[in-house]
Coordinates of C-alpha atoms and ligand atoms in Angstrom, one line a residue:
Chain G
M25 CA -24.9 26.0 9.1
K26 CA -23.6 22.5 9.1
L27 CA -21.2 21.1 6.5
L28 CA -20.2 17.5 5.9
T29 CA -16.6 16.8 5.1
G30 CA -14.1 13.9 5.0
N31 CA -11.4 12.6 2.8
D32 CA -11.6 10.8 -0.5
L33 CA -11.0 7.1 0.2
A34 CA -8.6 6.4 -2.7
T35 CA -6.8 9.8 -3.1
G36 CA -7.1 11.2 0.5
D37 CA -8.2 14.5 -0.9
V38 CA -10.3 16.7 1.4
I39 CA -13.9 16.8 0.1
W40 CA -17.1 18.6 1.0
W41 CA -20.7 17.4 0.5
A42 CA -22.1 19.5 -2.3
G43 CA -25.7 18.3 -2.5
D44 CA -25.5 15.8 -5.3
G45 CA -22.0 14.5 -4.6
W46 CA -18.6 15.5 -3.2
S47 CA -16.5 18.5 -4.2
R48 CA -12.9 19.5 -3.5
H49 CA -14.1 23.1 -3.2
I50 CA -15.7 24.3 0.0
A51 CA -17.4 27.1 -2.0
E52 CA -19.6 24.4 -3.4
A53 CA -20.5 22.9 0.0
V54 CA -24.1 23.0 1.1
D55 CA -25.8 23.1 4.5
V56 CA -26.6 19.5 5.5
G57 CA -28.9 20.6 8.3
P58 CA -29.9 17.7 10.5
H59 CA -29.0 15.1 7.8
A60 CA -25.3 14.8 8.5
E61 CA -25.3 11.5 10.3
T62 CA -27.5 9.7 7.7
L63 CA -25.6 11.1 4.8
A64 CA -22.3 10.2 6.3
A65 CA -23.4 6.6 6.9
V66 CA -24.7 6.2 3.4
E67 CA -21.7 7.8 1.7
E68 CA -19.1 6.0 3.9
A69 CA -20.8 2.6 3.2
A70 CA -20.6 3.4 -0.5
R71 CA -16.9 4.1 -0.1
R72 CA -17.2 7.6 -1.6
V73 CA -15.7 9.2 1.6
N74 CA -13.4 8.2 4.4
G75 CA -14.0 9.4 8.0
P76 CA -16.9 11.9 7.3
Y77 CA -17.8 14.3 10.0
A78 CA -20.0 17.4 10.4
I79 CA -18.7 20.8 11.2
D80 CA -20.2 24.2 12.1
A81 CA -19.7 26.9 9.5
T82 CA -21.1 30.4 8.6
Q83 CA -22.2 31.5 5.3
G84 CA -20.1 34.4 4.0
P85 CA -19.9 36.4 0.8
E86 CA -17.4 33.9 -0.6
G87 CA -19.4 30.9 0.5
P88 CA -19.3 28.8 3.7
R89 CA -16.5 29.4 6.2
P90 CA -15.8 26.7 8.8
A91 CA -15.9 27.8 12.5
H92 CA -12.6 26.1 13.4
I93 CA -9.2 27.0 11.9
K94 CA -8.4 23.3 11.4
D95 CA -11.2 22.9 8.9
R96 CA -10.3 26.2 7.2
I97 CA -6.8 25.0 6.7
R98 CA -8.2 21.7 5.3
A99 CA -10.3 23.7 2.9
A100 CA -7.6 26.0 1.7
G101 CA -4.4 23.9 1.9
P102 CA -1.3 24.4 4.1
T103 CA -0.8 28.1 4.9
V104 CA 2.9 27.8 4.3
R105 CA 2.7 26.5 0.7
A106 CA 0.7 29.0 -1.3
D107 CA 1.7 27.1 -4.4
L108 CA -0.1 24.0 -3.1
A109 CA -3.3 25.8 -2.1
I110 CA -6.6 24.5 -3.4
R111 CA -7.0 27.9 -5.1
P112 CA -3.4 29.2 -5.5
A113 CA -4.5 32.4 -7.3
D114 CA -6.8 33.5 -4.4
A115 CA -4.9 36.4 -2.8
N116 CA -7.4 36.6 0.1
R117 CA -6.9 33.0 1.1
G118 CA -4.6 33.9 4.1
E119 CA -7.1 36.2 5.6
W120 CA -9.9 33.7 5.0
V121 CA -8.0 31.0 7.0
I122 CA -6.8 33.2 9.9
Chain C
M11 CA 26.4 0.2 6.0
Y12 CA 24.3 -2.8 6.6
K13 CA 23.2 -4.9 3.6
Y14 CA 20.0 -7.0 3.8
D15 CA 20.5 -10.7 3.7
E16 CA 17.9 -13.0 2.1
Y17 CA 15.8 -13.0 5.3
D18 CA 15.6 -9.2 5.6
Q19 CA 14.6 -8.9 2.0
A20 CA 12.1 -11.7 2.1
I21 CA 10.4 -10.1 5.2
V22 CA 10.1 -6.7 3.6
D23 CA 8.9 -8.1 0.2
A24 CA 6.3 -10.2 1.8
R25 CA 5.1 -7.3 3.8
V26 CA 4.6 -5.2 0.6
E27 CA 2.5 -7.9 -1.0
E28 CA 0.5 -8.4 2.2
F29 CA -0.2 -4.6 2.3
R30 CA -1.1 -4.5 -1.4
D31 CA -3.8 -7.1 -0.8
Q32 CA -5.0 -5.2 2.3
V33 CA -5.4 -2.0 0.2
R34 CA -7.1 -3.9 -2.5
R35 CA -9.6 -5.3 0.0
R36 CA -10.2 -1.8 1.5
L37 CA -10.8 -0.2 -1.9
A38 CA -13.1 -3.1 -2.8
G39 CA -15.1 -2.7 0.4
E40 CA -14.2 -6.1 1.8
I41 CA -12.9 -4.5 5.0
S42 CA -14.0 -1.3 6.8
E43 CA -11.9 1.6 7.8
D44 CA -12.0 0.4 11.4
Q45 CA -10.4 -2.9 10.2
F46 CA -8.0 -1.3 7.8
K47 CA -6.7 1.6 9.9
P48 CA -4.4 -0.5 12.2
L49 CA -3.1 -2.3 9.1
R50 CA -2.2 0.8 7.2
L51 CA -0.7 2.3 10.3
M52 CA 1.6 -0.7 10.7
N53 CA 2.8 0.3 7.2
G54 CA 3.5 3.9 8.1
L55 CA 0.4 5.2 6.4
Y56 CA -1.5 7.9 8.3
L57 CA -4.5 10.0 7.3
Q58 CA -3.6 13.6 7.9
L59 CA -5.3 17.0 7.3
H60 CA -5.0 17.1 3.5
A61 CA -4.2 13.5 2.4
Y62 CA -2.6 10.3 3.4
M63 CA 0.8 10.7 4.9
L64 CA 3.5 8.0 4.5
R65 CA 6.3 7.9 7.1
V66 CA 9.3 6.0 5.7
A67 CA 11.8 4.5 8.2
I68 CA 15.5 5.4 8.0
P69 CA 17.0 3.0 10.5
Y70 CA 19.2 4.9 12.9
G71 CA 19.2 7.8 10.4
T72 CA 21.7 6.1 8.1
L73 CA 21.4 5.7 4.3
N74 CA 23.4 5.6 1.1
A75 CA 23.1 7.7 -2.1
T76 CA 20.9 5.1 -3.8
Q77 CA 18.4 5.1 -1.0
M78 CA 18.5 8.9 -0.8
R79 CA 17.8 9.0 -4.6
M80 CA 14.8 6.7 -4.0
L81 CA 13.5 9.2 -1.5
A82 CA 13.7 11.9 -4.1
H83 CA 12.1 9.6 -6.7
V84 CA 9.1 9.0 -4.3
A85 CA 8.7 12.7 -3.7
R86 CA 8.7 13.4 -7.4
K87 CA 6.6 10.5 -8.7
Y88 CA 4.1 10.0 -5.9
D89 CA 4.1 13.3 -3.9
K90 CA 4.3 17.0 -4.7
G91 CA 8.0 17.1 -5.2
Y92 CA 9.2 17.3 -1.6
G93 CA 9.6 15.4 1.6
H94 CA 9.8 16.3 5.3
F95 CA 12.6 15.0 7.5
T96 CA 11.4 14.4 11.0
T97 CA 12.7 14.5 14.6
R98 CA 12.7 10.6 14.5
Q99 CA 15.3 10.7 11.7
N100 CA 12.6 9.5 9.2
I101 CA 11.0 11.1 6.2
Q102 CA 7.3 11.9 5.7
Y103 CA 5.4 12.5 2.5
N104 CA 2.3 14.6 2.8
W105 CA 0.3 13.9 -0.3
I106 CA 0.1 10.2 -0.8
K107 CA -2.7 8.4 -2.6
L108 CA -3.9 5.2 -0.9
D109 CA -4.0 3.2 -4.2
E110 CA -0.4 4.1 -4.9
A111 CA 1.0 3.3 -1.4
P112 CA 1.7 -0.4 -2.2
D113 CA 3.7 0.7 -5.3
I114 CA 5.7 3.1 -3.2
L115 CA 6.6 0.4 -0.6
A116 CA 7.5 -1.9 -3.4
E117 CA 9.9 0.7 -4.9
L118 CA 11.4 1.4 -1.5
A119 CA 11.9 -2.4 -0.9
T120 CA 14.2 -2.5 -4.0
V121 CA 16.7 -0.3 -2.1
E122 CA 16.2 -2.1 1.3
M123 CA 13.8 0.5 2.7
H124 CA 10.3 0.3 4.2
A125 CA 7.8 2.0 6.5
I126 CA 7.7 -0.7 9.2
Q127 CA 8.0 0.4 12.8
T128 CA 7.0 4.0 12.0
S129 CA 3.6 3.8 13.7
G130 CA 1.7 1.7 16.3
N131 CA 2.4 0.5 19.8
C132 CA 5.6 -1.4 18.8
I133 CA 9.3 -0.7 19.2
R134 CA 9.7 2.1 16.7
N135 CA 12.5 2.7 14.3
I136 CA 15.8 2.8 16.3
S137 CA 17.5 6.2 16.5
S138 CA 21.2 7.0 17.0
D139 CA 23.9 9.6 16.8
Q140 CA 24.2 11.1 13.3
F141 CA 27.9 11.3 13.7
A142 CA 28.3 7.6 14.5
G143 CA 31.4 6.1 13.0
A144 CA 32.8 9.5 12.3
A145 CA 32.7 11.4 15.6
A146 CA 36.1 12.3 17.1
D147 CA 34.6 11.7 20.7
E148 CA 33.3 8.2 20.1
V149 CA 34.1 5.3 22.3
E150 CA 32.6 2.8 19.8
D151 CA 30.3 2.9 16.8
P152 CA 26.7 2.4 18.1
R153 CA 25.2 1.4 14.7
P154 CA 25.9 -2.3 14.9
W155 CA 23.9 -2.4 18.1
A156 CA 21.2 -0.3 16.6
E157 CA 21.1 -2.7 13.7
L158 CA 20.9 -5.7 16.1
L159 CA 18.0 -3.9 17.9
R160 CA 16.3 -3.4 14.5
Q161 CA 16.5 -7.1 13.7
W162 CA 15.5 -8.1 17.2
S163 CA 12.5 -5.7 17.3
T164 CA 11.2 -6.1 13.7
F165 CA 7.9 -7.9 14.1
H166 CA 8.9 -9.2 17.5
P167 CA 5.7 -11.1 18.4
E168 CA 5.8 -10.3 22.1
F169 CA 6.3 -6.6 21.6
T170 CA 4.0 -5.8 18.6
Y171 CA 1.1 -4.7 20.9
L172 CA 2.8 -2.9 23.8
P173 CA 0.8 -0.6 26.0
R174 CA 2.1 2.3 23.9
K175 CA 4.8 3.1 21.3
F176 CA 8.3 2.5 22.4
K177 CA 11.4 4.5 21.3
I178 CA 15.0 3.4 21.7
A179 CA 18.2 5.4 21.0
V180 CA 21.8 4.2 21.0
I181 CA 24.9 6.4 21.2
G182 CA 28.6 5.7 21.6
A183 CA 30.0 9.1 22.7
E184 CA 30.0 11.3 25.7
E185 CA 28.3 14.1 23.8
D186 CA 24.6 13.2 23.4
R187 CA 23.5 14.1 19.9
A188 CA 20.5 11.7 20.0
A189 CA 18.6 12.8 23.1
V190 CA 19.0 9.4 24.8
K191 CA 17.6 10.6 28.1
L192 CA 14.4 11.5 26.5
H193 CA 13.7 8.1 25.0
D194 CA 11.8 5.1 26.5
I195 CA 15.2 3.4 26.6
G196 CA 18.4 5.3 26.0
L197 CA 21.7 3.3 25.6
Q198 CA 25.1 4.8 25.9
L199 CA 28.3 2.9 25.1
H200 CA 31.0 3.8 27.5
R201 CA 34.1 2.5 29.1
N202 CA 34.1 1.3 32.8
D203 CA 37.0 1.5 35.2
A204 CA 38.3 -1.8 34.0
G205 CA 38.5 -0.4 30.5
E206 CA 35.7 -2.6 29.1
V207 CA 33.1 -1.1 26.8
G208 CA 29.4 -1.7 27.8
F209 CA 26.1 0.1 28.0
R210 CA 24.8 2.7 30.4
V211 CA 21.0 2.0 30.3
F212 CA 18.5 4.9 30.8
V213 CA 14.9 3.9 31.0
G214 CA 11.7 6.0 31.3
G215 CA 12.5 9.3 29.5
G216 CA 10.2 11.0 27.1
M217 CA 8.4 14.1 26.1
G218 CA 4.7 14.4 25.3
R219 CA 2.1 15.2 27.9
T220 CA 4.2 14.1 30.9
P221 CA 7.9 14.9 30.1
M222 CA 10.6 13.1 32.0
V223 CA 14.3 12.7 31.9
A224 CA 15.2 9.0 32.1
P225 CA 17.1 7.8 35.2
V226 CA 20.0 5.3 34.8
I227 CA 18.8 1.8 35.7
R228 CA 22.1 0.1 35.1
D229 CA 25.4 1.8 34.8
F230 CA 27.2 -1.0 33.0
L231 CA 25.7 -3.7 30.9
P232 CA 28.2 -6.1 29.3
K233 CA 27.7 -6.2 25.6
A234 CA 27.2 -10.0 25.6
D235 CA 24.0 -9.5 27.6
F236 CA 22.6 -6.8 25.4
L237 CA 19.5 -8.4 23.9
S238 CA 18.5 -10.5 27.0
Y239 CA 18.6 -7.4 29.1
M240 CA 16.5 -5.4 26.5
E241 CA 14.0 -8.3 26.5
A242 CA 13.8 -8.1 30.3
C243 CA 13.2 -4.3 30.2
L244 CA 10.4 -4.7 27.7
R245 CA 8.8 -7.6 29.4
V246 CA 8.5 -5.8 32.7
Y247 CA 6.9 -2.9 30.9
N248 CA 4.7 -5.1 28.8
R249 CA 3.4 -6.8 31.9
Y250 CA 2.8 -3.7 34.1
G251 CA 2.5 -0.8 31.7
R252 CA -0.9 1.0 32.1
R253 CA -3.1 -0.3 29.3
D254 CA -6.2 1.3 31.0
N255 CA -5.2 4.9 30.3
I256 CA -3.5 6.0 27.1
Y257 CA -2.0 9.1 28.9
K258 CA -0.3 6.8 31.5
A259 CA 0.7 4.0 29.2
R260 CA 4.3 5.0 28.4
I261 CA 7.1 3.3 30.3
K262 CA 8.1 6.6 31.9
I263 CA 4.9 6.5 33.9
L264 CA 5.6 3.0 35.1
V265 CA 9.2 3.8 36.1
H266 CA 8.0 7.0 37.8
E267 CA 5.2 5.3 39.7
I268 CA 7.2 2.4 41.0
G269 CA 10.5 4.2 41.1
A270 CA 13.7 3.6 39.1
A271 CA 15.2 1.3 41.8
E272 CA 12.1 -0.9 41.9
Y273 CA 11.8 -1.0 38.1
A274 CA 15.5 -1.9 37.9
R275 CA 15.0 -4.7 40.5
Q276 CA 12.2 -6.2 38.6
V277 CA 14.2 -6.1 35.4
E278 CA 17.1 -7.9 37.1
E279 CA 14.7 -10.5 38.4
E280 CA 13.2 -11.0 34.9
W281 CA 16.6 -10.9 33.4
A282 CA 17.9 -13.8 35.6
H283 CA 15.2 -15.9 33.9
V284 CA 15.5 -14.5 30.4
K285 CA 19.3 -15.0 30.3
T286 CA 18.7 -18.7 30.5
L287 CA 16.6 -18.7 27.2
G288 CA 19.5 -18.2 24.9
L289 CA 18.1 -14.9 23.4
D290 CA 21.4 -13.1 23.2
A291 CA 22.8 -12.8 19.7
P292 CA 25.6 -15.3 19.0
A293 CA 29.0 -13.5 18.8
A294 CA 29.3 -14.7 15.2
E295 CA 26.0 -13.0 14.3
F296 CA 27.0 -9.8 15.9
E297 CA 30.4 -9.9 14.2
R298 CA 28.6 -10.4 10.9
I299 CA 26.5 -7.3 11.5
A300 CA 29.4 -5.3 12.8
A301 CA 31.5 -6.0 9.7
F302 CA 29.1 -3.9 7.7
F303 CA 30.0 -0.9 9.8
A304 CA 33.8 -1.4 9.7
P305 CA 35.4 2.0 9.2
P306 CA 35.7 2.8 5.5
A307 CA 39.1 3.0 3.9
F308 CA 40.0 6.5 4.9
E309 CA 42.8 7.9 2.8
T310 CA 46.0 8.6 4.8
G311 CA 48.4 11.4 4.5
L312 CA 45.7 14.0 3.8
S313 CA 46.2 17.6 4.8
D314 CA 44.2 19.3 7.5
T315 CA 44.7 22.7 6.0
I316 CA 41.6 24.5 4.6
D317 CA 41.6 27.6 2.5
R318 CA 39.3 30.0 4.3
S319 CA 39.7 32.9 2.0
D320 CA 36.1 33.0 0.9
P321 CA 34.4 34.7 3.9
D322 CA 30.9 33.1 3.4
F323 CA 32.5 29.7 3.2
A324 CA 34.5 30.4 6.4
V325 CA 31.3 31.2 8.3
W326 CA 29.7 28.0 7.1
L327 CA 32.9 26.1 7.9
D328 CA 32.9 27.3 11.5
Q329 CA 29.2 26.6 12.1
N330 CA 28.3 23.5 10.1
V331 CA 31.5 21.4 10.0
S332 CA 32.5 19.2 12.9
A333 CA 35.6 17.2 13.9
H334 CA 36.1 13.8 12.3
K335 CA 38.1 10.9 13.9
A336 CA 40.2 10.5 10.8
P337 CA 42.9 13.0 10.0
G338 CA 42.1 15.0 6.8
Y339 CA 38.4 14.4 7.1
A340 CA 35.4 16.4 8.5
V341 CA 31.7 15.9 9.2
V342 CA 29.4 18.2 7.3
T343 CA 25.9 19.0 8.5
I344 CA 23.6 20.4 5.8
S345 CA 21.1 22.6 7.5
L346 CA 17.5 22.2 6.2
K347 CA 16.6 25.5 7.9
P348 CA 17.1 28.3 5.4
T349 CA 16.0 31.7 6.8
G350 CA 12.2 31.8 6.4
G351 CA 12.1 28.2 5.2
I352 CA 10.1 25.2 6.4
P353 CA 12.3 23.2 8.9
G354 CA 13.1 19.7 7.6
D355 CA 11.6 20.1 4.2
A356 CA 13.7 19.3 1.1
T357 CA 12.7 19.2 -2.6
A358 CA 13.3 16.2 -4.7
D359 CA 16.1 18.1 -6.5
Q360 CA 17.7 19.0 -3.2
I361 CA 17.5 15.4 -2.0
D362 CA 19.1 14.2 -5.3
L363 CA 21.8 16.8 -4.9
M364 CA 22.6 15.6 -1.4
A365 CA 22.7 12.0 -2.7
D366 CA 25.2 13.0 -5.4
L367 CA 27.4 14.8 -2.9
A368 CA 27.4 11.8 -0.6
E369 CA 28.4 9.5 -3.5
R370 CA 31.1 11.8 -4.7
Y371 CA 32.5 13.3 -1.4
S372 CA 31.3 11.2 1.6
L373 CA 32.0 7.6 0.8
D374 CA 28.4 7.0 -0.2
E375 CA 26.9 7.8 3.2
L376 CA 24.3 10.2 4.6
R377 CA 22.7 10.6 8.0
I378 CA 19.4 12.3 9.0
T379 CA 19.5 14.1 12.4
H380 CA 16.8 14.4 15.0
A381 CA 17.2 18.1 14.5
Q382 CA 15.8 17.6 10.9
N383 CA 19.1 18.2 9.1
V384 CA 21.3 15.9 6.9
V385 CA 24.9 14.9 7.5
L386 CA 27.7 14.0 5.1
P387 CA 29.8 12.1 7.6
H388 CA 33.1 11.5 5.8
V389 CA 34.2 14.5 3.7
R390 CA 37.8 15.2 3.0
K391 CA 38.8 18.6 4.2
A392 CA 40.2 19.3 0.7
D393 CA 36.7 18.8 -0.7
L394 CA 34.8 21.0 1.7
Y395 CA 34.9 24.1 -0.5
A396 CA 33.5 22.2 -3.5
V397 CA 30.7 20.7 -1.3
W398 CA 29.8 24.1 0.1
Q399 CA 29.6 25.6 -3.4
A400 CA 27.3 22.9 -4.6
L401 CA 25.1 23.3 -1.5
D402 CA 25.1 27.1 -1.7
A403 CA 23.9 26.9 -5.3
S404 CA 20.9 24.8 -4.2
G405 CA 19.9 26.8 -1.1
L406 CA 21.4 24.2 1.3
A407 CA 24.2 26.2 2.8
A408 CA 22.5 27.9 5.7
P409 CA 25.4 28.4 8.2
N410 CA 23.2 28.1 11.3
L411 CA 23.8 24.7 12.9
D412 CA 22.7 24.8 16.5
L413 CA 21.9 28.5 16.3
I414 CA 18.4 30.1 16.8
G415 CA 17.7 29.7 13.1
D416 CA 18.3 26.0 13.2
I417 CA 14.7 25.4 14.6
I418 CA 13.1 22.1 15.2
A419 CA 9.5 22.4 14.2
C420 CA 6.8 19.7 13.8
P421 CA 4.4 19.9 10.9
G422 CA 1.8 21.5 13.2
L423 CA -1.6 22.5 12.0
D424 CA -0.5 23.0 8.5
Y425 CA -0.5 19.3 8.0
C426 CA -1.1 17.3 11.2
A427 CA -4.6 16.1 12.2
L428 CA -3.7 16.2 15.9
A429 CA -2.4 19.7 16.0
N430 CA -3.8 22.7 18.0
A431 CA -1.7 25.3 16.3
R432 CA 0.6 25.9 13.4
S433 CA 4.4 25.5 14.0
I434 CA 5.9 26.3 10.7
P435 CA 4.8 29.9 10.3
L436 CA 6.3 30.6 13.7
A437 CA 9.6 29.0 12.8
Q438 CA 9.7 31.1 9.6
K439 CA 9.1 34.3 11.5
I440 CA 11.6 33.5 14.2
S441 CA 14.3 32.6 11.8
Q442 CA 13.7 35.8 9.9
R443 CA 13.7 38.0 13.0
F444 CA 17.1 36.6 14.2
A445 CA 18.8 36.0 10.9
A446 CA 21.2 38.9 11.4
T447 CA 21.9 38.4 15.0
Q448 CA 22.0 34.6 15.4
H449 CA 25.8 34.2 15.2
D450 CA 26.2 36.6 18.1
L451 CA 23.7 34.7 20.2
G452 CA 25.7 31.4 19.8
E453 CA 24.2 28.0 20.5
L454 CA 20.5 28.5 21.1
K455 CA 18.2 25.5 20.4
L456 CA 14.7 26.5 19.7
K457 CA 12.0 23.8 19.3
I458 CA 8.3 24.1 18.4
S459 CA 5.5 21.6 18.8
G460 CA 1.9 22.2 17.5
C461 CA 0.4 20.2 20.3
I462 CA 1.2 18.4 23.6
N463 CA 2.5 15.3 21.8
A464 CA 5.8 17.2 21.5
C465 CA 7.0 15.8 18.2
G466 CA 8.9 19.2 18.0
H467 CA 10.7 18.5 21.3
H468 CA 9.6 21.8 22.8
H469 CA 10.3 20.5 26.4
A470 CA 13.9 20.1 25.4
G471 CA 14.5 23.4 23.7
H472 CA 16.7 26.0 25.3
I473 CA 13.6 28.0 24.2
G474 CA 10.5 25.9 23.6
I475 CA 7.2 26.7 22.1
L476 CA 4.0 24.7 22.5
G477 CA 0.9 25.5 20.4
V478 CA -2.4 25.3 22.2
D479 CA -6.0 25.8 21.2
R480 CA -7.6 28.7 23.1
K481 CA -11.3 28.6 22.2
G482 CA -10.5 27.9 18.5
V483 CA -7.7 30.4 18.4
E484 CA -4.0 29.5 18.1
N485 CA -2.1 30.4 21.2
Y486 CA 1.5 29.7 22.1
Q487 CA 3.1 28.8 25.5
L488 CA 6.8 29.7 25.9
L489 CA 9.2 27.5 27.8
L490 CA 12.8 28.2 28.8
G491 CA 15.7 26.0 30.0
G492 CA 15.2 22.6 28.3
S493 CA 18.0 20.5 26.8
A494 CA 18.1 17.2 25.0
A495 CA 21.9 16.8 25.3
E496 CA 24.0 15.2 27.9
D497 CA 22.9 17.9 30.3
A498 CA 19.3 17.0 29.7
S499 CA 16.6 19.1 31.4
L500 CA 13.0 20.1 30.9
G501 CA 11.9 23.6 30.0
R502 CA 9.6 25.6 32.3
I503 CA 6.7 27.6 31.1
T504 CA 7.3 31.3 31.4
G505 CA 3.6 32.3 32.1
P506 CA 0.5 33.1 30.1
G507 CA 0.6 32.3 26.4
F508 CA 0.8 34.6 23.4
D509 CA -0.5 34.9 19.9
E510 CA 1.8 34.3 16.9
D511 CA 3.4 37.7 16.8
G512 CA 3.4 38.1 20.6
V513 CA 5.5 35.0 21.1
V514 CA 8.1 36.2 18.6
D515 CA 8.3 39.5 20.5
A516 CA 8.6 37.6 23.8
I517 CA 11.5 35.5 22.4
E518 CA 13.2 38.7 21.4
R519 CA 12.9 40.1 24.9
A520 CA 14.2 36.8 26.4
V521 CA 17.1 36.9 24.0
D522 CA 17.9 40.6 24.9
T523 CA 17.8 39.6 28.5
Y524 CA 20.4 36.9 27.8
R525 CA 22.6 39.3 26.0
S526 CA 22.5 41.8 28.9
L527 CA 23.3 39.1 31.5
R528 CA 25.6 36.7 29.8
T529 CA 29.2 36.3 30.9
E530 CA 32.1 35.3 28.7
G531 CA 31.4 32.0 26.9
E532 CA 28.0 31.5 28.3
R533 CA 25.3 30.0 26.1
F534 CA 21.6 31.1 26.5
L535 CA 21.0 27.9 28.5
D536 CA 23.9 28.5 30.8
T537 CA 22.8 32.0 31.6
Y538 CA 19.3 30.9 32.2
R539 CA 20.5 28.2 34.6
R540 CA 22.7 30.6 36.4
V541 CA 20.2 33.4 36.9
G542 CA 16.9 31.5 36.9
M543 CA 13.6 32.4 35.4
A544 CA 12.9 35.7 37.2
P545 CA 14.8 38.2 35.0
F546 CA 13.5 36.5 31.8
K547 CA 10.0 36.6 33.1
E548 CA 10.2 40.2 34.1
A549 CA 11.5 41.1 30.6
I550 CA 8.9 39.1 28.9
Y551 CA 5.8 40.2 30.8
G552 CA 7.1 43.6 32.0
Ligands
SF4_30 S1 3.5 17.7 18.1 FE1 1.3 17.5 17.7 S2 1.0 18.9 16.0 FE2 3.1 18.4 16.0 S3 3.3 16.7 14.6 FE3 3.2 15.9 16.7 S4 1.0 15.4 16.9 FE4 1.2 16.8 15.2

């Protein structure tokens, strides 16, 4: 599957395209199929996202999982600061990233 | 310490307001990201993996308690309660919001701080010896010259769009604590045979993709000619540096390609012209700057005796305290490398504490080191125990300066958008693995970069680690034999790379090899240089 991601223009937060808007949680991300480019252009022009780009991911039991570790770290937060993770209570986060 | 005059303050204040307007226009959609990006970078604002990152300049790594407290305030109010001290003697904040960035810069400006020269292809924030003005082995304090360079290079119209970024370091001692030979220009104050003090000029060093140790292009530059000669060095580079290829654009490539002698000849030729332009600072202006760095009023008649009866204190004393030029005083290095910690990170509370200690015990001065530690430069020996107790209570008394636990590590893939692999978890594992044995191993500088850009100085580590991306999986190359000190050298790759646990095991085998081969007084680096790569390679790969 393909996901669309980028950063919130004002806050810099990592965000994922969730079908009807942007979410901070990758679990809510949806497959953008062949529409990544068009969506990215529209959303960037509307200043709802900064630097959008499409990534490959697979659908797993806990939702989409990016193919590249860089995007998994973006999705989860720094691996060395569990307290700053997007979902700090998630004990399986480490395994999901690595 | 230097104090801004009206021009310095006006420049910084104007820059804040200019940036505030640029941010407003970006958020209002009046300018695109393509237009905005170079403007935000000129103000130290990057977009990293998780958020915007702000890099704040700490010119030549020197600051006072008020400035340090401001760094804590920014961490607390605008970030997530911590900051990361970098190998450029700066501080980075990882969680900045674009719409708050102008307010942060405005607050910094109230204490004579800014984020200028922390990005872009300009002359970057000048770096220097963290022991400047305190070191027992110093010929002369390099900071007035670093400050002169700061003023000369700030918004220098000719050098704002160089072929690539440009880094200058200045030292005034024989011992090189600032890695001058690994800078674009390294300057070392020294005394010539006639007893005069001038500069030895190194040009064309650097790390990154093509690491090089800088050759000397002039052994003695009279102080009076300082700026005109710098201008000539930069002009030759600006004219002939490779703008066609980003990987060949640093001055080290130019110096390497045409040769140090030819580069030096061209500089001399250019200098003959530049010298006639009246660019050198008038003696009165230099004296004005230098007066800010006059030695503080050290107390006299102080005792050099230190009570070593607390064994933990004695270990720290032997490892983290250095000789001071004034009797009764010492230089304290606060290690930001607790076992299992994140190298260079400090919480707002820790930053505040260091500010308080500086104010109370170090004549209101602090320094940031390129090894990501903090220095209290002027501590009375009689106060060392009180300082240690306060540090110890806040997790800041790791007694590991220059040991294997004192690891330089860049932010790596946990934060950095350019990274191939994580650096910090490796540093944590290594510091844990060797926590019990590090004192026996002696000086062993271990440096980790998460990509070839080498912000973690891996080429210059006695042991270096470079993170690479092997088909989407983190992999680590191991290097041995580098040094950033006066005996500068570049590390050599041992062989095939490792995964995270594999590289820690490989380091243990290298360290065991050192232990079995070392002779009395030999550091890891000395043994490596004496016996060469072969026994280490054999132990590592079996
Ligand atoms: S060395 Fe690479 S990964 Fe590390 S901070 Fe520099 S650019 Fe980022």
